[in-house]
PDB file of C-alpha atoms and ligand atoms in Angstrom:
ATOM      1  CA  THR A 952      35.418 114.349 174.859  1.00 54.00           C
ATOM      2  CA  GLY A 953      33.286 117.788 173.989  1.00 83.00           C
ATOM      3  CA  VAL A 954      30.451 116.657 175.972  1.00 93.00           C
ATOM      4  CA  THR A 955      29.389 119.262 178.904  1.00 97.00           C
ATOM      5  CA  VAL A 956      28.935 117.048 181.848  1.00 98.00           C
ATOM      6  CA  VAL A 957      26.535 118.664 184.687  1.00 98.00           C
ATOM      7  CA  ALA A 958      27.068 116.822 187.791  1.00 98.00           C
ATOM      8  CA  VAL A 959      23.969 117.747 190.530  1.00 97.00           C
ATOM      9  CA  ASP A 960      24.137 115.831 193.950  1.00 96.00           C
ATOM     10  CA  GLY A 961      21.915 116.336 197.092  1.00 93.00           C
ATOM     11  CA  PRO A 962      19.710 114.752 199.586  1.00 90.00           C
ATOM     12  CA  ALA A 963      16.576 112.969 199.293  1.00 84.00           C
ATOM     13  CA  GLY A 964      13.549 115.362 198.281  1.00 82.00           C
ATOM     14  CA  SER A 965      15.614 118.301 197.250  1.00 84.00           C
ATOM     15  CA  GLY A 966      13.565 118.287 193.924  1.00 87.00           C
ATOM     16  CA  LYS A 967      16.896 116.811 192.521  1.00 92.00           C
ATOM     17  CA  SER A 968      15.439 114.640 189.658  1.00 94.00           C
ATOM     18  CA  SER A 969      12.946 116.555 188.309  1.00 94.00           C
ATOM     19  CA  VAL A 970      14.754 119.804 188.368  1.00 97.00           C
ATOM     20  CA  SER A 971      17.943 118.055 186.660  1.00 98.00           C
ATOM     21  CA  LYS A 972      15.387 116.507 183.852  1.00 97.00           C
ATOM     22  CA  GLN A 973      13.953 119.784 183.359  1.00 98.00           C
ATOM     23  CA  SER A 974      17.353 121.703 183.227  1.00 98.00           C
ATOM     24  CA  ALA A 975      18.295 118.924 180.890  1.00 98.00           C
ATOM     25  CA  ARG A 976      15.407 119.584 178.249  1.00 98.00           C
ATOM     26  CA  GLU A 977      16.097 123.371 178.499  1.00 98.00           C
ATOM     27  CA  LEU A 978      19.593 122.567 177.603  1.00 98.00           C
ATOM     28  CA  GLY A 979      19.099 120.012 175.104  1.00 98.00           C
ATOM     29  CA  PHE A 980      21.034 117.808 176.748  1.00 98.00           C
ATOM     30  CA  GLY A 981      20.542 114.230 178.092  1.00 98.00           C
ATOM     31  CA  TYR A 982      19.808 112.974 181.797  1.00 98.00           C
ATOM     32  CA  LEU A 983      20.939 110.455 183.659  1.00 98.00           C
ATOM     33  CA  ASP A 984      19.647 109.088 186.959  1.00 98.00           C
ATOM     34  CA  THR A 985      22.012 107.488 188.956  1.00 98.00           C
ATOM     35  CA  GLY A 986      19.892 106.741 192.104  1.00 97.00           C
ATOM     36  CA  ALA A 987      17.688 104.722 189.798  1.00 98.00           C
ATOM     37  CA  ALA A 988      20.623 102.206 188.935  1.00 98.00           C
ATOM     38  CA  TYR A 989      20.980 101.598 192.827  1.00 98.00           C
ATOM     39  CA  ARG A 990      17.224 101.333 193.073  1.00 98.00           C
ATOM     40  CA  ALA A 991      16.905  98.746 190.299  1.00 98.00           C
ATOM     41  CA  LEU A 992      19.762  96.518 191.732  1.00 98.00           C
ATOM     42  CA  ALA A 993      17.943  96.690 194.851  1.00 98.00           C
ATOM     43  CA  TRP A 994      14.697  95.817 192.857  1.00 98.00           C
ATOM     44  CA  MET A 995      16.194  93.071 191.311  1.00 98.00           C
ATOM     45  CA  LEU A 996      17.836  91.368 194.570  1.00 98.00           C
ATOM     46  CA  LEU A 997      14.323  91.500 196.117  1.00 97.00           C
ATOM     47  CA  ASP A 998      12.472  90.634 192.938  1.00 97.00           C
ATOM     48  CA  ARG A 999      14.691  87.395 192.859  1.00 97.00           C
ATOM     49  CA  GLY A1000      13.972  86.654 196.713  1.00 97.00           C
ATOM     50  CA  LEU A1001      17.988  87.231 197.192  1.00 97.00           C
ATOM     51  CA  ASP A1002      19.551  88.419 200.416  1.00 97.00           C
ATOM     52  CA  ALA A1003      20.313  92.156 199.732  1.00 97.00           C
ATOM     53  CA  ALA A1004      21.739  92.383 203.256  1.00 97.00           C
ATOM     54  CA  ASN A1005      24.462  89.921 202.438  1.00 98.00           C
ATOM     55  CA  PRO A1006      27.378  92.064 200.845  1.00 98.00           C
ATOM     56  CA  GLU A1007      28.819  88.914 199.153  1.00 98.00           C
ATOM     57  CA  VAL A1008      25.281  88.001 197.535  1.00 98.00           C
ATOM     58  CA  VAL A1009      24.785  91.814 196.155  1.00 98.00           C
ATOM     59  CA  ILE A1010      28.483  91.789 194.683  1.00 98.00           C
ATOM     60  CA  ALA A1011      27.818  88.167 193.209  1.00 98.00           C
ATOM     61  CA  SER A1012      24.645  89.753 191.346  1.00 98.00           C
ATOM     62  CA  LEU A1013      26.227  92.278 189.690  1.00 98.00           C
ATOM     63  CA  ALA A1014      27.352  89.887 186.775  1.00 96.00           C
ATOM     64  CA  ASP A1015      23.949  89.345 185.548  1.00 94.00           C
ATOM     65  CA  PHE A1016      22.447  93.122 186.281  1.00 97.00           C
ATOM     66  CA  GLY A1017      20.927  93.759 183.123  1.00 97.00           C
ATOM     67  CA  PHE A1018      20.236  97.490 183.760  1.00 98.00           C
ATOM     68  CA  SER A1019      19.103  99.596 181.128  1.00 97.00           C
ATOM     69  CA  ILE A1020      17.907 103.335 181.272  1.00 98.00           C
ATOM     70  CA  GLY A1021      16.590 105.987 179.114  1.00 98.00           C
ATOM     71  CA  THR A1022      18.830 109.280 178.878  1.00 98.00           C
ATOM     72  CA  ASP A1023      16.583 111.412 176.998  1.00 98.00           C
ATOM     73  CA  PRO A1024      14.681 113.597 179.257  1.00 97.00           C
ATOM     74  CA  ASP A1025      11.388 113.062 177.099  1.00 97.00           C
ATOM     75  CA  ASN A1026      11.792 109.513 177.224  1.00 96.00           C
ATOM     76  CA  TYR A1027      12.721 108.440 180.626  1.00 97.00           C
ATOM     77  CA  PHE A1028      12.420 104.274 181.628  1.00 98.00           C
ATOM     78  CA  VAL A1029      14.431 101.876 183.925  1.00 98.00           C
ATOM     79  CA  LYS A1030      14.627  98.178 183.041  1.00 98.00           C
ATOM     80  CA  VAL A1031      16.352  94.992 184.041  1.00 98.00           C
ATOM     81  CA  ASP A1032      16.475  92.678 181.431  1.00 97.00           C
ATOM     82  CA  SER A1033      13.025  93.125 179.767  1.00 96.00           C
ATOM     83  CA  ASP A1034      11.136  94.162 183.150  1.00 97.00           C
ATOM     84  CA  GLU A1035      10.202  97.732 182.714  1.00 98.00           C
ATOM     85  CA  ILE A1036      10.727  98.747 186.275  1.00 98.00           C
ATOM     86  CA  THR A1037      10.293 102.703 185.813  1.00 98.00           C
ATOM     87  CA  GLU A1038       7.380 102.809 188.639  1.00 97.00           C
ATOM     88  CA  ALA A1039       8.069 100.072 190.750  1.00 98.00           C
ATOM     89  CA  ILE A1040      11.751 101.489 191.675  1.00 97.00           C
ATOM     90  CA  ARG A1041      10.032 104.314 193.514  1.00 94.00           C
ATOM     91  CA  GLU A1042       7.760 101.780 195.830  1.00 94.00           C
ATOM     92  CA  PRO A1043       8.422 101.832 199.526  1.00 90.00           C
ATOM     93  CA  TRP A1044       9.884  98.650 199.647  1.00 93.00           C
ATOM     94  CA  VAL A1045      12.600  99.471 197.358  1.00 96.00           C
ATOM     95  CA  THR A1046      13.350 102.764 198.957  1.00 93.00           C
ATOM     96  CA  SER A1047      14.032 101.499 202.385  1.00 91.00           C
ATOM     97  CA  GLU A1048      16.019  98.529 201.184  1.00 94.00           C
ATOM     98  CA  VAL A1049      18.162 100.667 198.749  1.00 96.00           C
ATOM     99  CA  ARG A1050      20.553 101.538 201.317  1.00 95.00           C
ATOM    100  CA  LEU A1051      21.893  98.008 201.494  1.00 96.00           C
ATOM    101  CA  VAL A1052      23.123  98.015 197.796  1.00 97.00           C
ATOM    102  CA  ALA A1053      24.580 101.317 198.130  1.00 97.00           C
ATOM    103  CA  ARG A1054      26.766 100.806 201.092  1.00 96.00           C
ATOM    104  CA  VAL A1055      28.957  98.311 199.339  1.00 97.00           C
ATOM    105  CA  ALA A1056      32.057  99.711 197.615  1.00 97.00           C
ATOM    106  CA  GLU A1057      32.117  97.325 194.823  1.00 98.00           C
ATOM    107  CA  VAL A1058      28.439  98.239 193.707  1.00 98.00           C
ATOM    108  CA  ARG A1059      29.525 101.780 193.879  1.00 98.00           C
ATOM    109  CA  ALA A1060      32.796 101.101 191.635  1.00 98.00           C
ATOM    110  CA  HIS A1061      30.859  98.891 189.506  1.00 98.00           C
ATOM    111  CA  LEU A1062      27.918 101.271 189.033  1.00 98.00           C
ATOM    112  CA  SER A1063      30.130 104.660 188.763  1.00 98.00           C
ATOM    113  CA  ASN A1064      32.110 102.858 186.080  1.00 98.00           C
ATOM    114  CA  LEU A1065      28.391 102.281 183.838  1.00 98.00           C
ATOM    115  CA  PHE A1066      27.517 105.753 184.718  1.00 98.00           C
ATOM    116  CA  ARG A1067      31.122 106.931 183.220  1.00 98.00           C
ATOM    117  CA  SER A1068      30.552 104.809 179.939  1.00 97.00           C
ATOM    118  CA  ILE A1069      26.998 106.156 179.471  1.00 98.00           C
ATOM    119  CA  ILE A1070      28.524 109.762 180.015  1.00 97.00           C
ATOM    120  CA  LEU A1071      31.053 108.932 177.216  1.00 96.00           C
ATOM    121  CA  GLY A1072      28.444 107.533 175.003  1.00 95.00           C
ATOM    122  CA  ILE A1073      25.490 110.411 174.886  1.00 97.00           C
ATOM    123  CA  ASP A1074      24.533 111.481 171.347  1.00 95.00           C
ATOM    124  CA  LYS A1075      23.858 115.154 172.774  1.00 97.00           C
ATOM    125  CA  PRO A1076      25.705 118.048 173.235  1.00 97.00           C
ATOM    126  CA  GLY A1077      25.791 117.608 177.319  1.00 98.00           C
ATOM    127  CA  ILE A1078      24.589 115.377 180.312  1.00 98.00           C
ATOM    128  CA  VAL A1079      22.988 116.513 183.333  1.00 98.00           C
ATOM    129  CA  VAL A1080      24.029 113.483 185.717  1.00 98.00           C
ATOM    130  CA  GLU A1081      22.475 113.536 189.250  1.00 98.00           C
ATOM    131  CA  GLY A1082      23.018 111.413 192.513  1.00 97.00           C
ATOM    132  CA  ARG A1083      24.881 111.865 195.448  1.00 95.00           C
ATOM    133  CA  ASP A1084      28.671 111.500 194.529  1.00 96.00           C
ATOM    134  CA  ILE A1085      28.562 112.684 190.756  1.00 97.00           C
ATOM    135  CA  THR A1086      30.682 116.021 191.905  1.00 97.00           C
ATOM    136  CA  THR A1087      32.918 113.932 193.855  1.00 96.00           C
ATOM    137  CA  VAL A1088      33.536 110.525 192.309  1.00 97.00           C
ATOM    138  CA  VAL A1089      31.478 109.843 189.533  1.00 98.00           C
ATOM    139  CA  ALA A1090      32.506 112.939 187.687  1.00 97.00           C
ATOM    140  CA  PRO A1091      34.658 115.123 189.917  1.00 97.00           C
ATOM    141  CA  ASP A1092      36.035 117.086 186.476  1.00 96.00           C
ATOM    142  CA  ALA A1093      32.430 117.556 185.245  1.00 98.00           C
ATOM    143  CA  THR A1094      31.936 121.194 183.497  1.00 97.00           C
ATOM    144  CA  ALA A1095      29.613 122.055 185.947  1.00 98.00           C
ATOM    145  CA  ARG A1096      29.339 120.746 189.541  1.00 98.00           C
ATOM    146  CA  ILE A1097      26.083 121.662 191.557  1.00 97.00           C
ATOM    147  CA  LEU A1098      24.887 120.853 195.080  1.00 96.00           C
ATOM    148  CA  LEU A1099      21.280 121.018 195.181  1.00 96.00           C
ATOM    149  CA  THR A1100      19.960 121.666 198.764  1.00 93.00           C
ATOM    150  CA  ALA A1101      17.110 122.964 200.539  1.00 92.00           C
ATOM    151  CA  SER A1102      15.950 123.004 204.074  1.00 90.00           C
ATOM    152  CA  GLU A1103      14.509 119.814 206.101  1.00 88.00           C
ATOM    153  CA  GLU A1104      11.487 121.373 206.367  1.00 88.00           C
ATOM    154  CA  ALA A1105      11.000 121.975 202.624  1.00 89.00           C
ATOM    155  CA  ARG A1106      12.425 118.703 201.508  1.00 89.00           C
ATOM    156  CA  MET A1107       9.853 116.957 203.827  1.00 85.00           C
ATOM    157  CA  GLY A1108       7.027 119.282 202.662  1.00 84.00           C
ATOM    158  CA  ARG A1109       7.642 118.612 198.862  1.00 82.00           C
ATOM    159  CA  ARG A1110       8.037 114.532 199.663  1.00 76.00           C
ATOM    160  CA  SER A1111       4.716 114.527 201.345  1.00 73.00           C
ATOM    161  CA  LEU A1112       2.940 116.299 198.564  1.00 72.00           C
ATOM    162  CA  GLU A1113       4.696 113.207 196.261  1.00 71.00           C
ATOM    163  CA  LEU A1114       3.602 110.637 198.727  1.00 69.00           C
ATOM    164  CA  VAL A1115      -0.067 111.685 199.447  1.00 64.00           C
ATOM    165  CA  ASP A1116      -1.114 108.494 201.323  1.00 69.00           C
ATOM    166  CA  GLN A1117       1.498 108.639 204.098  1.00 71.00           C
ATOM    167  CA  SER A1118       1.691 111.001 207.066  1.00 77.00           C
ATOM    168  CA  ALA A1119       4.220 113.916 207.180  1.00 75.00           C
ATOM    169  CA  ALA A1120       5.983 112.660 210.708  1.00 80.00           C
ATOM    170  CA  VAL A1121       6.301 108.977 208.678  1.00 81.00           C
ATOM    171  CA  VAL A1122       7.834 110.686 205.623  1.00 79.00           C
ATOM    172  CA  GLY A1123      10.032 113.071 207.623  1.00 84.00           C
ATOM    173  CA  GLU A1124      11.317 110.067 209.318  1.00 86.00           C
ATOM    174  CA  GLN A1125      11.808 108.046 206.371  1.00 85.00           C
ATOM    175  CA  LEU A1126      13.702 110.944 204.614  1.00 86.00           C
ATOM    176  CA  ARG A1127      15.940 111.658 207.527  1.00 88.00           C
ATOM    177  CA  SER A1128      16.880 108.110 207.922  1.00 89.00           C
ATOM    178  CA  ARG A1129      17.686 107.789 204.599  1.00 88.00           C
ATOM    179  CA  ASP A1130      20.070 110.721 204.352  1.00 88.00           C
ATOM    180  CA  ARG A1131      21.618 109.605 207.727  1.00 89.00           C
ATOM    181  CA  ALA A1132      22.392 106.262 206.316  1.00 90.00           C
ATOM    182  CA  ASP A1133      23.949 107.643 202.897  1.00 88.00           C
ATOM    183  CA  SER A1134      25.710 110.255 204.562  1.00 89.00           C
ATOM    184  CA  ARG A1135      27.859 107.528 205.972  1.00 88.00           C
ATOM    185  CA  VAL A1136      28.631 106.532 202.441  1.00 88.00           C
ATOM    186  CA  VAL A1137      29.074 109.768 200.433  1.00 89.00           C
ATOM    187  CA  ASP A1138      28.985 113.359 201.630  1.00 86.00           C
ATOM    188  CA  PHE A1139      25.940 115.033 199.953  1.00 84.00           C
ATOM    189  CA  MET A1140      25.486 117.462 202.551  1.00 85.00           C
ATOM    190  CA  ASN A1141      28.302 119.813 202.165  1.00 87.00           C
ATOM    191  CA  ALA A1142      29.794 121.258 198.945  1.00 89.00           C
ATOM    192  CA  ALA A1143      33.083 120.052 197.939  1.00 89.00           C
ATOM    193  CA  ASP A1144      35.696 122.330 196.520  1.00 91.00           C
ATOM    194  CA  GLY A1145      34.735 124.221 193.148  1.00 93.00           C
ATOM    195  CA  VAL A1146      30.984 122.895 193.873  1.00 96.00           C
ATOM    196  CA  THR A1147      28.362 125.473 193.313  1.00 96.00           C
ATOM    197  CA  THR A1148      25.302 125.128 196.007  1.00 96.00           C
ATOM    198  CA  VAL A1149      21.986 125.948 194.640  1.00 96.00           C
ATOM    199  CA  ASP A1150      19.683 126.364 197.920  1.00 95.00           C
ATOM    200  CA  SER A1151      15.802 125.786 196.714  1.00 94.00           C
ATOM    201  CA  THR A1152      14.187 126.244 200.081  1.00 94.00           C
ATOM    202  CA  GLU A1153      12.798 129.891 199.107  1.00 94.00           C
ATOM    203  CA  LEU A1154      12.750 129.124 195.064  1.00 95.00           C
ATOM    204  CA  ASP A1155       9.848 127.170 193.385  1.00 93.00           C
ATOM    205  CA  PHE A1156      10.382 124.823 190.450  1.00 94.00           C
ATOM    206  CA  ASP A1157      10.990 127.008 187.756  1.00 97.00           C
ATOM    207  CA  GLN A1158      13.259 129.579 189.686  1.00 97.00           C
ATOM    208  CA  THR A1159      15.422 126.302 190.546  1.00 97.00           C
ATOM    209  CA  VAL A1160      15.840 125.113 187.121  1.00 98.00           C
ATOM    210  CA  SER A1161      16.556 128.699 185.969  1.00 98.00           C
ATOM    211  CA  ALA A1162      19.450 128.834 188.879  1.00 98.00           C
ATOM    212  CA  VAL A1163      20.955 125.340 187.486  1.00 98.00           C
ATOM    213  CA  VAL A1164      20.816 126.333 184.213  1.00 98.00           C
ATOM    214  CA  ARG A1165      22.530 129.502 185.239  1.00 98.00           C
ATOM    215  CA  VAL A1166      25.209 128.171 186.460  1.00 98.00           C
ATOM    216  CA  VAL A1167      25.742 125.748 183.453  1.00 98.00           C
ATOM    217  CA  ARG A1168      25.676 128.672 181.343  1.00 97.00           C
ATOM    218  CA  LEU A1169      28.453 130.474 183.072  1.00 96.00           C
ATOM    219  CA  ALA A1170      30.411 127.426 183.345  1.00 95.00           C
ATOM    220  CA  VAL A1171      30.941 126.462 179.486  1.00 92.00           C
TER     221      VAL A1171
HETATM  222  O1  LIG B1248      18.379 109.854 194.165  1.00 59.33           O
HETATM  223  P1  LIG B1248      17.641 108.497 194.912  1.00 59.33           P
HETATM  224  O2  LIG B1248      16.662 108.831 195.979  1.00 59.33           O
HETATM  225  O3  LIG B1248      16.775 107.702 193.606  1.00 59.33           O
HETATM  226  O4  LIG B1248      18.588 107.215 195.207  1.00 59.33           O
HETATM  227  C1  LIG B1248      18.347 106.074 195.898  1.00 59.33           C
HETATM  228  C2  LIG B1248      19.397 105.766 196.693  1.00 59.33           C
HETATM  229  O5  LIG B1248      20.325 105.251 195.973  1.00 59.33           O
HETATM  230  C3  LIG B1248      19.797 106.808 197.914  1.00 59.33           C
HETATM  231  O6  LIG B1248      19.265 107.056 198.754  1.00 59.33           O
HETATM  232  C4  LIG B1248      21.365 106.224 197.725  1.00 59.33           C
HETATM  233  O7  LIG B1248      21.105 105.198 198.830  1.00 59.33           O
HETATM  234  C5  LIG B1248      21.428 105.619 196.529  1.00 59.33           C
HETATM  235  N1  LIG B1248      22.491 106.550 195.632  1.00 59.33           N
HETATM  236  C6  LIG B1248      23.993 106.626 195.951  1.00 59.33           C
HETATM  237  N2  LIG B1248      24.654 107.103 195.016  1.00 59.33           N
HETATM  238  C7  LIG B1248      24.068 107.780 193.612  1.00 59.33           C
HETATM  239  C8  LIG B1248      22.838 108.042 193.601  1.00 59.33           C
HETATM  240  C9  LIG B1248      21.780 106.979 194.391  1.00 59.33           C
HETATM  241  O8  LIG B1248      24.368 105.902 196.719  1.00 59.33           O
HETATM  242  N3  LIG B1248      25.004 108.481 193.161  1.00 59.33           N
END
């Protein structure tokens, strides 16, 4: 297809979601938050009282995972069947369990296929897709491939600002522990061949968006 695919990977707290969404707006592209699908699956298992720690239960649940997501950066929503869970999937009880579904190979294959069909069906000239394995697994042949990084201090600082009711130490430990667990499944800390690193440690939000948009414009 003639769709421009922009793949963005990076660790938790790198500003990936907000930067990807704003870059999509500026480019006139769609936006796909793949982490939301992993979160939504974890939410569904927990909501139904199913054992997310049991891979067989997780795999069986894929058959009735009625997931839908808004790919318009100005109309973002996440649903499972008719439940709107856009906010609920950000809650700590979901964030701490999502690794249980993300580690299952069948889940990754199933969701990666879903992401590829969403990319193919996009009704815009392009789509910004963000996650952990987009540059390497979901869309290795993307038009532009970006690893968005920031120092651990910067990432912890940004996340603490979002989670005002938690101490910096707790936020830092959760972030490190999630990155450690995720890193065992996919390597999103090192740029694969042909992937451009954008380090946002010294950049503000607008500068980071500009850097991403510049990488895309150079690639098309
Ligand atoms: O990006 P976000 O923090 O919302 O992702 C939530 C979780 O989903 C990650 O911690 C990771 O376990 C999983 N994930 C993944 N592969 C992706 C996107 C997210 O394994 N492409």
